[in-house]
mmCIF file of C-alpha atoms in Angstrom:
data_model
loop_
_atom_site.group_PDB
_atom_site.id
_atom_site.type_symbol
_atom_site.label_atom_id
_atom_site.label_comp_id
_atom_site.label_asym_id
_atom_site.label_seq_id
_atom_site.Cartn_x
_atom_site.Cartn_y
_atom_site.Cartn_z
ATOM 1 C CA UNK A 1 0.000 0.000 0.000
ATOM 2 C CA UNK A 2 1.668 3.353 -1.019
ATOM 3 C CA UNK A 3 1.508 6.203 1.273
ATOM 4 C CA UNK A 4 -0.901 8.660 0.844
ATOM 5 C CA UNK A 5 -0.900 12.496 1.466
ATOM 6 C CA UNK A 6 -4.245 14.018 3.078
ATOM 7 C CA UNK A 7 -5.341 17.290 2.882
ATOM 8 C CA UNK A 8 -7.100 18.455 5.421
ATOM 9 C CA UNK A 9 -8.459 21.836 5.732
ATOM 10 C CA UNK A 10 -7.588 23.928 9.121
ATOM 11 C CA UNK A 11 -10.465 23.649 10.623
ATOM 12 C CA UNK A 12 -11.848 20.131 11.435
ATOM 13 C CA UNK A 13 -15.763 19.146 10.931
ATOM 14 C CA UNK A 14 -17.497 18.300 14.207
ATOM 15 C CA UNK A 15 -21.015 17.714 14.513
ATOM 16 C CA UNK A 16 -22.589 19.873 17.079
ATOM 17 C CA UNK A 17 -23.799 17.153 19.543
ATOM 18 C CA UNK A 18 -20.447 16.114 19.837
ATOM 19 C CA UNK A 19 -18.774 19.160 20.507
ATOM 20 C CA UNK A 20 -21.476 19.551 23.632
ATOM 21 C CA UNK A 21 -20.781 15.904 24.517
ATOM 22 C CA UNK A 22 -16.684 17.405 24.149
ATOM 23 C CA UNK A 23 -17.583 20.013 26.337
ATOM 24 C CA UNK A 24 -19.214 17.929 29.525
ATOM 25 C CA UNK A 25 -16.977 18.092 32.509
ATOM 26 C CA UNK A 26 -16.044 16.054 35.482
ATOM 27 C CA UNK A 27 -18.950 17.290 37.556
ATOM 28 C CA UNK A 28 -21.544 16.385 34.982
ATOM 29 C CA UNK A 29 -21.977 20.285 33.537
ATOM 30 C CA UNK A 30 -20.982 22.191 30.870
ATOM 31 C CA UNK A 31 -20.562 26.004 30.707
ATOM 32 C CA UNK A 32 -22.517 27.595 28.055
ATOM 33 C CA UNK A 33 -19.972 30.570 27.610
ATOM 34 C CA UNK A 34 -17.111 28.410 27.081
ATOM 35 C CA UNK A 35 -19.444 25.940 25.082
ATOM 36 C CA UNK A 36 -20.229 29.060 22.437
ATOM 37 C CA UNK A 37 -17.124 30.528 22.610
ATOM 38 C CA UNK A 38 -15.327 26.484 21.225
ATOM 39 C CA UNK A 39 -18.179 26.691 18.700
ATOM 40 C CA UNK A 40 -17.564 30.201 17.332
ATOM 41 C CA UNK A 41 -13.811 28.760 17.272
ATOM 42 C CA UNK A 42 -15.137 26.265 14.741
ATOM 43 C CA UNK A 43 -17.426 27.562 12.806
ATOM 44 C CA UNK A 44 -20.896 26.833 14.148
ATOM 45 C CA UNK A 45 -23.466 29.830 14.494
ATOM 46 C CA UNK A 46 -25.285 30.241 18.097
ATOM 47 C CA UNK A 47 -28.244 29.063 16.505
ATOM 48 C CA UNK A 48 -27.028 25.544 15.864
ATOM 49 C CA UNK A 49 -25.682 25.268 19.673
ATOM 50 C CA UNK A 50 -29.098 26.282 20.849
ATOM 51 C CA UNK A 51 -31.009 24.147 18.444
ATOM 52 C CA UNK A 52 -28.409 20.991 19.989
ATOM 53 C CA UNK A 53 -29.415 21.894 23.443
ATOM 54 C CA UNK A 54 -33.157 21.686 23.047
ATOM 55 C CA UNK A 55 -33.321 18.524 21.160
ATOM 56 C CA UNK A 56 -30.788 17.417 23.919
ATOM 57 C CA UNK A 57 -33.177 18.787 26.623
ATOM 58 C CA UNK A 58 -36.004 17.541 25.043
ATOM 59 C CA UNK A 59 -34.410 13.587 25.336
ATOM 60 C CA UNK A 60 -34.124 14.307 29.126
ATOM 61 C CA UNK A 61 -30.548 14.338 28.680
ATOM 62 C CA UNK A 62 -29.867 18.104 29.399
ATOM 63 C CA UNK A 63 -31.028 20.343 32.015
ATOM 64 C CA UNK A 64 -30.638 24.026 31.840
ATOM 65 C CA UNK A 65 -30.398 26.745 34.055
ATOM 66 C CA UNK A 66 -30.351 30.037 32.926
ATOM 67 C CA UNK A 67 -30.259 31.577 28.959
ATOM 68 C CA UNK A 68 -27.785 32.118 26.470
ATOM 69 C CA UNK A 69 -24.052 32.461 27.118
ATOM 70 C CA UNK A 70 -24.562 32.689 30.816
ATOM 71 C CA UNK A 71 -26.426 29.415 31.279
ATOM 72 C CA UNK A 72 -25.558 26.191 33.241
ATOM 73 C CA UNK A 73 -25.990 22.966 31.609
ATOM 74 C CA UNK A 74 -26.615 19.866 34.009
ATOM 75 C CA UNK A 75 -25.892 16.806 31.784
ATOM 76 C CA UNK A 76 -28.111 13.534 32.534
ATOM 77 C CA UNK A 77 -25.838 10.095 33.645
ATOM 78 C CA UNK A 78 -27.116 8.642 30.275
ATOM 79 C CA UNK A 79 -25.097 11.218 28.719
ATOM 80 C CA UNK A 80 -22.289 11.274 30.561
ATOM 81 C CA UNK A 81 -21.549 7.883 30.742
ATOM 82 C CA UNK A 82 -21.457 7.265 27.221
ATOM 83 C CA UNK A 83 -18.832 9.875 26.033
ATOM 84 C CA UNK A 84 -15.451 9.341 26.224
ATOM 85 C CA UNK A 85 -13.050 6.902 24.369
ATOM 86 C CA UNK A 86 -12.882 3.018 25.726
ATOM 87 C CA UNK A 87 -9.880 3.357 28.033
ATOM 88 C CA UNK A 88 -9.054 -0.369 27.324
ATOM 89 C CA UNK A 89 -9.112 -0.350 23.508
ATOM 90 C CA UNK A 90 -6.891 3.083 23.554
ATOM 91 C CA UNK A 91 -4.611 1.655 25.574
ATOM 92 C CA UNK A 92 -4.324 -1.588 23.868
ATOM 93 C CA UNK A 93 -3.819 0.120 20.407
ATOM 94 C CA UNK A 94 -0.848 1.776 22.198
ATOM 95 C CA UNK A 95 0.514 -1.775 23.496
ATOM 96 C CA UNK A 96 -0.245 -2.549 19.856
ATOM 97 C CA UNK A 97 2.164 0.052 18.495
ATOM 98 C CA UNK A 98 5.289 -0.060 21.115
ATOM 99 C CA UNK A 99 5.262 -4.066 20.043
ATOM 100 C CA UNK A 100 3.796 -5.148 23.459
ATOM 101 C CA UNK A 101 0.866 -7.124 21.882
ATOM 102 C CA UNK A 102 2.386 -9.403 19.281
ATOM 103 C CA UNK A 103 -0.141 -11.515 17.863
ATOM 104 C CA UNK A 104 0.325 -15.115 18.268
ATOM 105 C CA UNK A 105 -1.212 -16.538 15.123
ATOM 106 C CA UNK A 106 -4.455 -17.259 16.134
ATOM 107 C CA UNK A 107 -7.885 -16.393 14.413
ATOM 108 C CA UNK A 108 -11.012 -16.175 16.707
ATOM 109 C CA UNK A 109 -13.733 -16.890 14.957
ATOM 110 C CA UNK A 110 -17.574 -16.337 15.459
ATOM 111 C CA UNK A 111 -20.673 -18.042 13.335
ATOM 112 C CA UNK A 112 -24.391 -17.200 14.290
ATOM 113 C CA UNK A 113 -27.825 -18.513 12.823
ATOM 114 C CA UNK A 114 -30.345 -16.208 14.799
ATOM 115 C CA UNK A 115 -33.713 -17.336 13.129
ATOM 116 C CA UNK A 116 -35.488 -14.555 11.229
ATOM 117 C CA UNK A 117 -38.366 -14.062 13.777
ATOM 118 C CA UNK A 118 -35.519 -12.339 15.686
ATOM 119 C CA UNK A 119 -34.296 -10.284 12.531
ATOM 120 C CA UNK A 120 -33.614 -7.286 14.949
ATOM 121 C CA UNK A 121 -31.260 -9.689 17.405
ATOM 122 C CA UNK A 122 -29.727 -10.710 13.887
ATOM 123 C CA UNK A 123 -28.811 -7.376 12.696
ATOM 124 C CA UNK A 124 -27.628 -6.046 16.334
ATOM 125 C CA UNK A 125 -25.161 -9.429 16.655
ATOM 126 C CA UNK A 126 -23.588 -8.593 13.487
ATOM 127 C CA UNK A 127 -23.290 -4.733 14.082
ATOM 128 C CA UNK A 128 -21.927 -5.585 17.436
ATOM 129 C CA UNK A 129 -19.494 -8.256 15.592
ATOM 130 C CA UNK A 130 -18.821 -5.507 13.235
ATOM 131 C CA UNK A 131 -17.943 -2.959 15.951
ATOM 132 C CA UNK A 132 -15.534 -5.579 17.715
ATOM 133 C CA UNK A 133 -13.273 -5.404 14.599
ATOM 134 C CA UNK A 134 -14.785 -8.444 12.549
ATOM 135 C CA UNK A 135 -15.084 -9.374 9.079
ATOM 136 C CA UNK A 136 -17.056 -11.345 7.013
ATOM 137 C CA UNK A 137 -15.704 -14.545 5.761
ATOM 138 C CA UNK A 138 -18.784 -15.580 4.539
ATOM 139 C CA UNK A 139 -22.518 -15.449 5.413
ATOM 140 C CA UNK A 140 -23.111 -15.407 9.179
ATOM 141 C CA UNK A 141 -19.360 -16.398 9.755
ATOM 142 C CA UNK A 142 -16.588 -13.067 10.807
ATOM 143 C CA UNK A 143 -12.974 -13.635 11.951
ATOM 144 C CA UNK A 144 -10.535 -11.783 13.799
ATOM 145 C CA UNK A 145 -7.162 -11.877 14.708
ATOM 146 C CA UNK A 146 -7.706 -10.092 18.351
ATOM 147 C CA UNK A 147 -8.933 -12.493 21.667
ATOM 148 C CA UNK A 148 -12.276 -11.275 21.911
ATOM 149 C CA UNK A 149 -14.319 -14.349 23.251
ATOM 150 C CA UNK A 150 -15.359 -11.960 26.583
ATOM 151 C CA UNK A 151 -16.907 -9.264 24.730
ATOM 152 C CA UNK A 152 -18.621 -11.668 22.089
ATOM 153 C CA UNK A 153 -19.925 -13.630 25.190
ATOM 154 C CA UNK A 154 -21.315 -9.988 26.723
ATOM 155 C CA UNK A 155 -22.709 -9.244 23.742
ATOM 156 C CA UNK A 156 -24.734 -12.766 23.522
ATOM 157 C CA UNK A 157 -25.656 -12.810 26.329
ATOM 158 C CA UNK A 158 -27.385 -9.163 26.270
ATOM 159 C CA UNK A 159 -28.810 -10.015 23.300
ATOM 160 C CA UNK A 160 -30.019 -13.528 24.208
ATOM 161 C CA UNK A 161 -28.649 -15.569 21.401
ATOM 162 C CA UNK A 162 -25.992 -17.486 23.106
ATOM 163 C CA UNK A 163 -27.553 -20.304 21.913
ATOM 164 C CA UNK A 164 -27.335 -19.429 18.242
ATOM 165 C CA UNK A 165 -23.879 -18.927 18.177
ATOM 166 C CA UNK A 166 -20.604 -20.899 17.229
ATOM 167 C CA UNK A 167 -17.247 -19.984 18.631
ATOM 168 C CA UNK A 168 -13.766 -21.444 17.521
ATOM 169 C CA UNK A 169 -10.070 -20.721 16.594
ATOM 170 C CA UNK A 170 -7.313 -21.611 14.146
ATOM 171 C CA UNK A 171 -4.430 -21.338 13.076
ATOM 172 C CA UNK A 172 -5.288 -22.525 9.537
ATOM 173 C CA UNK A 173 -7.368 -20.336 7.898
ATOM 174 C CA UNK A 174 -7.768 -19.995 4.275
ATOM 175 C CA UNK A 175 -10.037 -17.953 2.676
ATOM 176 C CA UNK A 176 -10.448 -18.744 -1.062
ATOM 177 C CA UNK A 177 -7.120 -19.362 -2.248
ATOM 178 C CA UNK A 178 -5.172 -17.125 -0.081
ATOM 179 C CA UNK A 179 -3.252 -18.480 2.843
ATOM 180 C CA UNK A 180 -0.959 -15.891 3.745
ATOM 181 C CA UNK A 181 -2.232 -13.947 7.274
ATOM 182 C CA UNK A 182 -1.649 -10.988 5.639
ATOM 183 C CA UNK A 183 -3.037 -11.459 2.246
ATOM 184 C CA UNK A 184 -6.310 -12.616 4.274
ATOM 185 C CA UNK A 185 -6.242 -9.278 6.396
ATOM 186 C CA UNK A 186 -5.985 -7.157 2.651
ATOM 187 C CA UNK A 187 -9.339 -9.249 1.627
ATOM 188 C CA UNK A 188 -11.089 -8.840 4.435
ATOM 189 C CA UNK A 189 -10.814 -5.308 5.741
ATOM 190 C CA UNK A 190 -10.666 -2.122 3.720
ATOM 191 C CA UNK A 191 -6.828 -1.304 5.147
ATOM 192 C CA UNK A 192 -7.191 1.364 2.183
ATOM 193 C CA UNK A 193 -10.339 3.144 3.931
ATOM 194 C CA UNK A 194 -8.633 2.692 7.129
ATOM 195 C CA UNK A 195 -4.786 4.105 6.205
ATOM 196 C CA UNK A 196 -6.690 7.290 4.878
ATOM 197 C CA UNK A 197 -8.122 7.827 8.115
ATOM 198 C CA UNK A 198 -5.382 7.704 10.095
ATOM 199 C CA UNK A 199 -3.296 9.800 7.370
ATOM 200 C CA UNK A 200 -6.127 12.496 8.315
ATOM 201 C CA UNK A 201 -5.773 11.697 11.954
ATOM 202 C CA UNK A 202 -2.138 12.477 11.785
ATOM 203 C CA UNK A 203 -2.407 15.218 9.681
ATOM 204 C CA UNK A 204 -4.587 17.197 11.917
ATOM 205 C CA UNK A 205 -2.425 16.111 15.084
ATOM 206 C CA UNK A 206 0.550 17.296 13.253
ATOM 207 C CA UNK A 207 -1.218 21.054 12.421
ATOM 208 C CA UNK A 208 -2.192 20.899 16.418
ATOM 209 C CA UNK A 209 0.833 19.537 17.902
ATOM 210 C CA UNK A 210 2.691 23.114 15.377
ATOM 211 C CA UNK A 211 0.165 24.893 17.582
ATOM 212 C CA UNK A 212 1.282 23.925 20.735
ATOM 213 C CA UNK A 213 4.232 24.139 20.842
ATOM 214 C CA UNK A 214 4.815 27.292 19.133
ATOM 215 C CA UNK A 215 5.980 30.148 21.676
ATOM 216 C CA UNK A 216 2.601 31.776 21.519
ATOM 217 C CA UNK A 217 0.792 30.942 24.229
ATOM 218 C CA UNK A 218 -2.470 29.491 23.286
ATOM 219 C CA UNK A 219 -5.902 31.119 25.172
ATOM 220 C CA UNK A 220 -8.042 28.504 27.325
ATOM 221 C CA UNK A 221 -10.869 28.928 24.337
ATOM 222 C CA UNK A 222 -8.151 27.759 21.674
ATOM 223 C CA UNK A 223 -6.558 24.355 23.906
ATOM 224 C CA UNK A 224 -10.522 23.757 24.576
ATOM 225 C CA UNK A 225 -10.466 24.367 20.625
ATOM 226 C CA UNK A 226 -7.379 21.784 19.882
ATOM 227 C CA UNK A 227 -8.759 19.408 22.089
ATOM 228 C CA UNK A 228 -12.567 18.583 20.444
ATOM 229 C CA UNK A 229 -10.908 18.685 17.110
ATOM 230 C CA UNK A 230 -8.474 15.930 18.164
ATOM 231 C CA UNK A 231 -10.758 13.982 19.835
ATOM 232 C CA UNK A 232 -13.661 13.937 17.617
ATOM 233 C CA UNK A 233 -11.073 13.688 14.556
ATOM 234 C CA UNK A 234 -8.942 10.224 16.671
ATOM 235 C CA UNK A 235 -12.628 8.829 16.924
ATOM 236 C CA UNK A 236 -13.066 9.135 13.570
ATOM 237 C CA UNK A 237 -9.984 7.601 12.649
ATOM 238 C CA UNK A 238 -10.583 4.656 15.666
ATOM 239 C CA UNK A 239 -14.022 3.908 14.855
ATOM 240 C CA UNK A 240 -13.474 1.567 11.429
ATOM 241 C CA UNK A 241 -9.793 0.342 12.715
ATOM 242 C CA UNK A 242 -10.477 -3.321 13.721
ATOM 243 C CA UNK A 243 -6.844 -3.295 15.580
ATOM 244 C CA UNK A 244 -5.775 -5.718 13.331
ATOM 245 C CA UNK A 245 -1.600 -6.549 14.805
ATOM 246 C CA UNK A 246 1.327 -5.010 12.796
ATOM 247 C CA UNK A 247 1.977 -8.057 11.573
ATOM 248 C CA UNK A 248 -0.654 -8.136 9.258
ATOM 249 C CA UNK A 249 -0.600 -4.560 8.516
ATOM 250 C CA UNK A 250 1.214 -2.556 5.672
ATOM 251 C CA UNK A 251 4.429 -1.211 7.031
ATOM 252 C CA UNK A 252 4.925 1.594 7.859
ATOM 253 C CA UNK A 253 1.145 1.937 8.888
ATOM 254 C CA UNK A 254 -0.324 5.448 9.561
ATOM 255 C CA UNK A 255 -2.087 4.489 12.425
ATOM 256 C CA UNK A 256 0.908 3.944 14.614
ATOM 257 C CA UNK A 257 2.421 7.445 13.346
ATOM 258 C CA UNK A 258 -0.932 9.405 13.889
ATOM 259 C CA UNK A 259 -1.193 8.225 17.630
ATOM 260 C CA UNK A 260 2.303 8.964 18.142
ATOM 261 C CA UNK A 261 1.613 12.626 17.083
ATOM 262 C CA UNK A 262 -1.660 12.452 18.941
ATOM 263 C CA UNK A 263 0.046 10.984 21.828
ATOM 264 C CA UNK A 264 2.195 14.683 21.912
ATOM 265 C CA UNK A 265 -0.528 16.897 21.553
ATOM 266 C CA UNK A 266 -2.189 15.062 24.613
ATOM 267 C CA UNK A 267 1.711 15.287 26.439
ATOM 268 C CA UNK A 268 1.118 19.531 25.754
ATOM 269 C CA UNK A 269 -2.325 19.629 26.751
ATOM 270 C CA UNK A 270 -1.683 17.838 29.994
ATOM 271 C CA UNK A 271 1.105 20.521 30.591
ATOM 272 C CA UNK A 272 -1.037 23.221 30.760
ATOM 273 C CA UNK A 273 -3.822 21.599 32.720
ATOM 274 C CA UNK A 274 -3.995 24.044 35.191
ATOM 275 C CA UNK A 275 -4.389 27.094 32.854
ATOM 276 C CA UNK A 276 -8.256 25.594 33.080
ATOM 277 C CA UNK A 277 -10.568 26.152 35.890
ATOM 278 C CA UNK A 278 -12.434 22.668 35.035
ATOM 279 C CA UNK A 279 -11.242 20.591 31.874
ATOM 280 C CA UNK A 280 -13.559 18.535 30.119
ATOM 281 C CA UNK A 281 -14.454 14.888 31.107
ATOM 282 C CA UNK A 282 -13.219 13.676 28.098
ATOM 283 C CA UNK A 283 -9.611 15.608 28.289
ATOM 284 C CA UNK A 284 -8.880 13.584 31.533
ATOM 285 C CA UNK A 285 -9.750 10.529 29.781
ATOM 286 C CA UNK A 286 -7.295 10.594 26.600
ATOM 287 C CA UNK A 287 -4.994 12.142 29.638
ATOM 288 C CA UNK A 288 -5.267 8.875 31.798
ATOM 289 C CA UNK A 289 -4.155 6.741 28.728
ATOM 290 C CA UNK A 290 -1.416 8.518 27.744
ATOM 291 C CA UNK A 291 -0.033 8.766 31.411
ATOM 292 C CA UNK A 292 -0.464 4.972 31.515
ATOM 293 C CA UNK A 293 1.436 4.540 28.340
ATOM 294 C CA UNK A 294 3.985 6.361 29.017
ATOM 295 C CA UNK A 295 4.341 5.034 32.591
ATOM 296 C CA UNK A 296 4.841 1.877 30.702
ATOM 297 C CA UNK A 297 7.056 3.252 27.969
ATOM 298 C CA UNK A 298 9.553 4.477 30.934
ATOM 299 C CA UNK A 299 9.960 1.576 33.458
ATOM 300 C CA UNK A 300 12.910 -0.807 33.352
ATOM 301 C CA UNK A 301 12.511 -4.269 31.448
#
């Protein structure tokens, strides 16, 4: 796969509900002021942040108190709880890249026959298959190279349909006539799709991580600013990746190189932490990870 150049423009493309989601802090509010003022930064009118807040307040998710800039939003545990990256898949795509997860030649594989009376159960296995990193060998059959029997099993078992489906593992797996890992993993996932992603990812991370380390100081509406576009842009980037190992990826792959970026523009943000009266939720998130990581990346063998 030949590497790609991505042009991104400056400003990154957020939909509105997540820069509010961005925006939620530790003590389940967000400010309005600051809320506007990170929208203005990136090109949403006040009309589109107030039009996100009712629709968010009419799903019982949002609460506010007072109008306009000088409001208090009180954000509903529904909410709250399901922002933020998973801490255990960031951190394993981490071990992934420093070479502390080398896969051990073993496919995990998942089959499922959910009768068509439970169509809906059907389509929510194989989303939730789908979401876990799998592909489709063939119909009602998805492989991957990752140990993921305990999250299949929770999602069977939420769903019901632990007696429709198959589990097993190899280390002989052909698909058609290809029987190289890595010729598989080419087939089965769009690495093409995925590489672009990430070539965004670390494009953008690059442009932020100029930013903060230039000798300008940046204002607390600009790092507020920096940080939604890098999350929402590393969630775009993470959402398709299935995690496959390096050793069935194209090397080099972009995906290591954009978190590595990313990884620095979190190391920046984390130095100025107290130029913030209350970061955002999220911020100390992405913030635990990286201090983990690098934790890791500094002890002794």
């Amino acid at each position: 796969m030949s590497e790609q150049r991505v042009d991104v423009d400056e400003m990154v493309e957020i939909p509105t509900r997540v820069l509010v989601e961005s925006m939620i802090r530790d003590d389940a509010t967000i400010d309005a002021s600051e809320l506007y003022m990170v929208a203005g930064a990136l090109g949403m009118s006040d009309q589109q942040v107030r039009l996100q807040i009712k629709r968010l307040a009419n799903e019982g998710l949002i609460i506010q108190e007072g109008r306009g800039r000088r409001a208090l939003l009180r954000v509903g545990g529904e909410l709250v709880d399901s922002i933020g990256p998973n801490v255990e898949f960031v951190r394993f795509m981490y071990d992934q890249d420093r070479g502390a997860a080398p896969w051990n030649g073993v496919w995990h594989l998942v089959g499922f026959a959910v009768p068509e009376a439970r169509r809906h159960d059907r389509d929510a296995v194989r989303d939730g298959i789908v979401g876990l990193g799998g592909a489709a060998v063939q119909g009602g059959l998805y492989v991957s190279p990752n140990s993921w029997e305990p999250y299949i099993d929770t999602l069977a078992s939420r769903l019901d349909i632990a007696g429709y489906l198959t589990r097993l593992t190899t280390t002989d797996l052909r698909v058609g006539n290809l029987e190289s890992p890595r010729d598989i993993a080419a087939q089965l996932w769009p690495l093409d799709k995925i590489a672009t992603g990430h070539q965004r990812l670390l494009t953008v991370a690059q442009t932020r991580l100029d930013r903060l380390t230039d000798p300008h100081e940046l204002s607390p509406s600009e790092m507020l600013t920096v940080l939604v576009e890098l999350a929402a842009e590393f969630t775009r980037a993470s959402e398709p990746d299935p995690l496959l190992p390096p050793e069935l990826l194209p090397q080099p792959w972009p995906g290591t190189q954009a978190r590595a970026v990313l990884a620095a523009c979190w190391t920046q943000l984390m130095h100025r932490e107290t130029l913030l009266h209350a970061w955002p939720r999220m911020f100390h998130s992405y913030a635990d990870v990286i201090r983990q990581v690098s934790a890791v990346g500094d002890s002794p063998d």
